[in-house]
Amino acid sequence: MSFGSRQRPARVWTPAKVRTYLSTLLARRSWSRQGLLDRLQERGVPADGAQAAVADLESLGYVDDERYAEGWAQARAQRGLGARRIAEELKQKGVGRDLAARAARESFRDVGEAARAREVALRRLPALMARGKTQAPIRLRTFLLRRGFPPGVVSGVIRSLLGVKPDELH
């Protein structure tokens, strides 16, 4: 008999076990409603039991998509991402489109998106300049766009830092 032929018995998910598992997840970090439901589905928890457990935690205030989205957006903005990318990440995590867009916009309330893009560009620029001054504006543009900053903001940052107009980047 080989070790690989043994199968574990299917786990029985009682409401108490589901709640304990969810409490463990939520103790580590914040989760969106959909993120928890997806995680429970991966673990083989029946859909009705998962829905009930998550709804129960929502009613108690332990699961709150708005609070989750605001925290996620703020953290990602501080790491140098733009509103577009933040909103997209939130949608991938199961947050509704409107809530994701609003949380992404509000994450730039204290420090504007243009100022954040400039900070990110200033950190990245020395490495890009070292790789070649002629390609630096193009690489910086691509970098900032990938980070989720809008094209208008990216053009303004490049123009202010390098004196290059957007139509000169082709």
Coordinates of C-alpha atoms in Angstrom, one line a residue:
M1 CA 0.0 0.0 0.0
S2 CA 1.5 3.3 -1.0
F3 CA 1.1 6.5 0.9
G4 CA -0.7 8.3 -1.9
S5 CA -3.6 5.8 -2.1
R6 CA -5.0 6.8 1.3
Q7 CA -7.8 9.3 1.1
R8 CA -8.9 11.5 3.9
P9 CA -12.5 11.3 4.9
A10 CA -14.6 14.2 3.7
R11 CA -14.7 17.0 6.2
V12 CA -18.0 17.6 7.9
W13 CA -18.7 21.3 8.1
T14 CA -21.0 22.0 11.0
P15 CA -22.1 25.6 11.6
A16 CA -19.8 25.8 14.6
K17 CA -16.8 24.7 12.5
V18 CA -17.6 27.1 9.7
R19 CA -17.9 30.0 12.2
T20 CA -14.6 29.0 13.9
Y21 CA -12.8 28.8 10.5
L22 CA -14.2 32.2 9.5
S23 CA -13.1 33.7 12.8
T24 CA -9.6 32.4 12.3
L25 CA -9.5 34.0 8.8
L26 CA -10.9 37.3 10.1
A27 CA -8.4 37.4 13.0
R28 CA -5.6 37.5 10.5
R29 CA -6.9 40.2 8.2
S30 CA -10.0 41.8 6.8
W31 CA -12.0 40.0 4.1
S32 CA -14.7 40.9 1.6
R33 CA -18.0 39.1 1.8
Q34 CA -17.3 37.4 -1.6
G35 CA -13.7 36.6 -0.6
L36 CA -15.0 34.6 2.4
L37 CA -17.7 32.9 0.3
D38 CA -15.1 31.9 -2.3
R39 CA -12.7 30.6 0.4
L40 CA -15.5 28.5 2.0
Q41 CA -16.4 27.1 -1.4
E42 CA -12.8 26.1 -1.9
R43 CA -12.9 24.2 1.4
G44 CA -16.0 22.3 0.4
V45 CA -18.5 24.1 2.6
P46 CA -22.0 23.8 1.3
A47 CA -23.3 27.1 -0.2
D48 CA -26.3 27.5 2.1
G49 CA -24.1 27.0 5.2
A50 CA -21.5 29.4 3.9
Q51 CA -24.1 32.1 3.1
A52 CA -25.6 31.8 6.5
A53 CA -22.3 32.0 8.4
V54 CA -21.1 35.0 6.4
A55 CA -24.5 36.7 6.8
D56 CA -24.3 36.1 10.5
L57 CA -20.9 37.7 10.8
E58 CA -22.1 40.6 8.6
S59 CA -25.0 41.3 11.0
L60 CA -22.5 41.4 13.9
G61 CA -20.2 43.8 12.0
Y62 CA -17.3 41.5 11.5
V63 CA -17.7 41.5 7.7
D64 CA -18.2 44.9 6.1
D65 CA -17.3 45.3 2.4
E66 CA -17.3 49.1 2.7
R67 CA -14.8 49.1 5.5
Y68 CA -12.7 46.4 3.7
A69 CA -12.7 48.4 0.4
E70 CA -11.6 51.6 2.2
G71 CA -8.8 49.9 4.0
W72 CA -7.6 48.0 1.0
A73 CA -7.7 51.1 -1.2
Q74 CA -5.9 53.3 1.3
A75 CA -3.1 50.7 1.8
R76 CA -2.7 50.2 -2.0
A77 CA -2.6 54.0 -2.6
Q78 CA 0.1 54.3 0.0
R79 CA 2.1 51.6 -1.9
G80 CA 2.0 53.8 -5.0
L81 CA -0.9 52.4 -7.0
G82 CA -3.4 54.6 -8.9
A83 CA -7.1 54.6 -8.6
R84 CA -7.7 52.5 -11.7
R85 CA -5.6 49.6 -10.5
I86 CA -7.0 49.8 -7.0
A87 CA -10.6 49.7 -8.3
E88 CA -9.8 46.8 -10.5
E89 CA -8.1 44.8 -7.6
L90 CA -11.2 45.5 -5.4
K91 CA -13.5 44.2 -8.1
Q92 CA -11.4 41.0 -8.4
K93 CA -11.8 40.6 -4.7
G94 CA -15.6 40.6 -5.0
V95 CA -16.3 44.2 -4.1
G96 CA -19.0 45.8 -6.2
R97 CA -18.0 48.1 -9.0
D98 CA -19.5 51.3 -7.5
L99 CA -18.0 50.7 -4.1
A100 CA -14.6 49.8 -5.6
A101 CA -14.6 53.0 -7.6
R102 CA -15.6 55.2 -4.7
A103 CA -13.1 53.6 -2.3
A104 CA -10.3 54.0 -4.9
R105 CA -11.2 57.7 -5.4
E106 CA -11.4 58.4 -1.7
S107 CA -8.0 56.9 -1.1
F108 CA -6.5 60.0 -2.7
R109 CA -8.4 62.5 -0.6
D110 CA -5.4 63.4 1.6
V111 CA -2.7 63.1 -1.1
G112 CA -3.9 63.7 -4.6
E113 CA -3.4 61.1 -7.3
A114 CA -1.1 63.4 -9.3
A115 CA 1.1 64.0 -6.2
R116 CA 1.2 60.2 -5.5
A117 CA 2.2 59.5 -9.1
R118 CA 5.0 62.1 -8.9
E119 CA 6.3 60.5 -5.7
V120 CA 6.3 57.1 -7.4
A121 CA 8.0 58.5 -10.5
L122 CA 10.7 60.2 -8.4
R123 CA 11.5 56.9 -6.7
R124 CA 11.6 55.0 -10.0
L125 CA 13.3 57.6 -12.1
P126 CA 17.0 57.1 -11.0
A127 CA 16.9 53.4 -12.0
L128 CA 15.3 54.2 -15.3
M129 CA 17.8 57.0 -16.1
A130 CA 20.7 54.6 -15.3
R131 CA 19.3 52.2 -18.0
G132 CA 19.3 55.0 -20.6
K133 CA 18.2 58.6 -20.7
T134 CA 16.5 58.4 -24.0
Q135 CA 14.2 55.5 -23.1
A136 CA 13.5 56.7 -19.5
P137 CA 10.4 58.8 -20.4
I138 CA 8.8 55.9 -22.3
R139 CA 9.7 53.4 -19.5
L140 CA 8.4 55.8 -16.9
R141 CA 5.2 56.3 -18.8
T142 CA 4.6 52.5 -19.1
F143 CA 5.5 52.0 -15.4
L144 CA 3.0 54.6 -14.2
L145 CA 0.3 53.4 -16.5
R146 CA 0.8 49.8 -15.2
R147 CA 0.5 51.1 -11.7
G148 CA -3.0 52.4 -12.5
F149 CA -2.5 56.2 -12.9
P150 CA -4.6 57.9 -15.5
P151 CA -2.9 58.9 -18.8
G152 CA -3.4 62.6 -18.2
V153 CA -1.8 62.4 -14.8
V154 CA 1.1 60.4 -16.2
S155 CA 1.7 62.9 -19.0
G156 CA 1.7 65.8 -16.5
V157 CA 4.2 64.0 -14.3
I158 CA 6.5 63.2 -17.2
R159 CA 6.3 66.7 -18.5
S160 CA 7.1 68.2 -15.1
L161 CA 10.0 65.9 -14.3
L162 CA 11.6 65.4 -17.7
G163 CA 10.3 68.2 -19.8
V164 CA 9.0 65.8 -22.4
K165 CA 5.6 66.3 -24.0
P166 CA 3.3 63.2 -24.3
D167 CA 3.3 63.3 -28.1
E168 CA 7.2 63.0 -28.0
L169 CA 7.0 59.6 -26.3
H170 CA 6.2 57.5 -29.4

